[in-house]
PDB file of C-alpha atoms in Angstrom:
ATOM      1  CA  MET U   1     106.694  73.685 103.241  1.00 51.00           C
ATOM      2  CA  ALA U   2     107.895  76.501 105.336  1.00 58.00           C
ATOM      3  CA  ARG U   3     105.362  77.961 108.169  1.00 75.00           C
ATOM      4  CA  VAL U   4     105.560  80.243 110.582  1.00 79.00           C
ATOM      5  CA  ASP U   5     105.168  79.570 114.212  1.00 81.00           C
ATOM      6  CA  GLN U   6     104.645  82.997 115.574  1.00 82.00           C
ATOM      7  CA  ILE U   7     104.960  86.755 114.872  1.00 86.00           C
ATOM      8  CA  ILE U   8     106.635  88.266 118.315  1.00 86.00           C
ATOM      9  CA  ILE U   9     105.653  91.877 118.779  1.00 89.00           C
ATOM     10  CA  ASN U  10     107.843  93.239 121.837  1.00 90.00           C
ATOM     11  CA  ASP U  11     107.638  96.174 124.249  1.00 92.00           C
ATOM     12  CA  ASN U  12     109.616  98.383 121.644  1.00 93.00           C
ATOM     13  CA  CYS U  13     106.606  98.590 119.322  1.00 94.00           C
ATOM     14  CA  ILE U  14     105.515 102.148 119.029  1.00 95.00           C
ATOM     15  CA  GLY U  15     102.273 101.126 117.502  1.00 95.00           C
ATOM     16  CA  CYS U  16     103.437 103.012 114.111  1.00 96.00           C
ATOM     17  CA  GLY U  17     101.501 100.604 111.821  1.00 95.00           C
ATOM     18  CA  LYS U  18     104.417 100.357 109.196  1.00 96.00           C
ATOM     19  CA  CYS U  19     104.164  96.660 109.745  1.00 95.00           C
ATOM     20  CA  VAL U  20     100.051  96.261 109.198  1.00 95.00           C
ATOM     21  CA  ARG U  21     100.399  98.733 106.019  1.00 96.00           C
ATOM     22  CA  SER U  22     103.222  96.503 104.629  1.00 95.00           C
ATOM     23  CA  CYS U  23     101.869  92.941 105.253  1.00 94.00           C
ATOM     24  CA  PHE U  24     100.195  92.090 101.569  1.00 92.00           C
ATOM     25  CA  THR U  25      98.569  88.575 103.387  1.00 91.00           C
ATOM     26  CA  ASP U  26      96.862  90.821 105.837  1.00 90.00           C
ATOM     27  CA  VAL U  27      98.304  88.693 108.661  1.00 92.00           C
ATOM     28  CA  LEU U  28      98.973  91.687 110.962  1.00 94.00           C
ATOM     29  CA  ARG U  29      96.244  94.038 112.257  1.00 93.00           C
ATOM     30  CA  MET U  30      95.637  97.001 114.752  1.00 94.00           C
ATOM     31  CA  ASN U  31      94.181  95.890 117.694  1.00 94.00           C
ATOM     32  CA  PRO U  32      91.794  99.173 118.322  1.00 94.00           C
ATOM     33  CA  GLU U  33      92.280  98.883 122.214  1.00 94.00           C
ATOM     34  CA  THR U  34      95.599  98.657 122.613  1.00 92.00           C
ATOM     35  CA  LYS U  35      96.935 100.688 119.435  1.00 92.00           C
ATOM     36  CA  ARG U  36      99.672  97.782 118.900  1.00 93.00           C
ATOM     37  CA  PRO U  37      99.790  95.411 115.836  1.00 94.00           C
ATOM     38  CA  GLU U  38      98.630  91.813 116.265  1.00 92.00           C
ATOM     39  CA  ALA U  39      99.412  88.515 114.600  1.00 89.00           C
ATOM     40  CA  ARG U  40      96.329  86.714 113.054  1.00 88.00           C
ATOM     41  CA  TYR U  41      95.736  84.048 110.568  1.00 86.00           C
ATOM     42  CA  LEU U  42      99.681  82.660 110.836  1.00 87.00           C
ATOM     43  CA  GLU U  43      98.783  80.240 108.389  1.00 87.00           C
ATOM     44  CA  GLU U  44      98.244  82.728 105.750  1.00 89.00           C
ATOM     45  CA  CYS U  45     101.770  84.122 106.371  1.00 89.00           C
ATOM     46  CA  GLU U  46     104.150  84.310 103.607  1.00 87.00           C
ATOM     47  CA  TRP U  47     107.065  84.483 105.345  1.00 87.00           C
ATOM     48  CA  CYS U  48     108.257  87.368 103.354  1.00 90.00           C
ATOM     49  CA  LEU U  49     109.793  89.261 106.450  1.00 92.00           C
ATOM     50  CA  VAL U  50     108.673  92.686 104.790  1.00 95.00           C
ATOM     51  CA  CYS U  51     107.137  93.759 108.518  1.00 94.00           C
ATOM     52  CA  GLU U  52     110.514  92.871 110.114  1.00 94.00           C
ATOM     53  CA  GLU U  53     112.057  94.984 107.737  1.00 95.00           C
ATOM     54  CA  GLN U  54     109.642  97.980 107.928  1.00 95.00           C
ATOM     55  CA  CYS U  55     109.824  98.240 111.743  1.00 96.00           C
ATOM     56  CA  PRO U  56     111.808 101.359 112.966  1.00 96.00           C
ATOM     57  CA  VAL U  57     112.497 100.099 116.052  1.00 95.00           C
ATOM     58  CA  ASN U  58     113.130  96.176 115.509  1.00 94.00           C
ATOM     59  CA  ALA U  59     110.097  95.603 117.415  1.00 93.00           C
ATOM     60  CA  ILE U  60     108.560  92.265 115.074  1.00 93.00           C
ATOM     61  CA  TYR U  61     110.287  89.111 114.728  1.00 92.00           C
ATOM     62  CA  VAL U  62     108.709  86.290 112.405  1.00 92.00           C
ATOM     63  CA  LYS U  63     109.601  82.961 113.953  1.00 88.00           C
ATOM     64  CA  PRO U  64     109.615  80.147 111.266  1.00 84.00           C
ATOM     65  CA  HIS U  65     109.292  76.676 111.301  1.00 79.00           C
ATOM     66  CA  ILE U  66     111.405  74.638 108.682  1.00 75.00           C
ATOM     67  CA  PRO U  67     110.702  70.877 108.539  1.00 76.00           C
ATOM     68  CA  VAL U  68     114.231  69.296 108.363  1.00 76.00           C
ATOM     69  CA  LYS U  69     114.676  65.675 107.810  1.00 77.00           C
ATOM     70  CA  ILE U  70     117.201  64.230 109.770  1.00 75.00           C
ATOM     71  CA  PRO U  71     119.598  62.169 107.547  1.00 76.00           C
ATOM     72  CA  HIS U  72     120.115  58.732 108.718  1.00 75.00           C
ATOM     73  CA  SER U  73     123.741  58.143 110.623  1.00 71.00           C
ATOM     74  CA  PHE U  74     126.207  56.229 108.404  1.00 64.00           C
TER      75      PHE U  74
END
């Protein structure tokens, strides 16, 4: 099962909140002090990538963790 290791919000963020409004699992929240989004409750992220798609300045990146079985060598 895929899970998210982290959601990266870089310095390009303009604080528009589109990512927060698009997150149907409520993983992203606006920080009232910084006026920028924060990633909370990463375990609830569905890895839909809508937040990345909605960001007008490409300031958000969802970093997935996908376990891969390493095949035995022949």
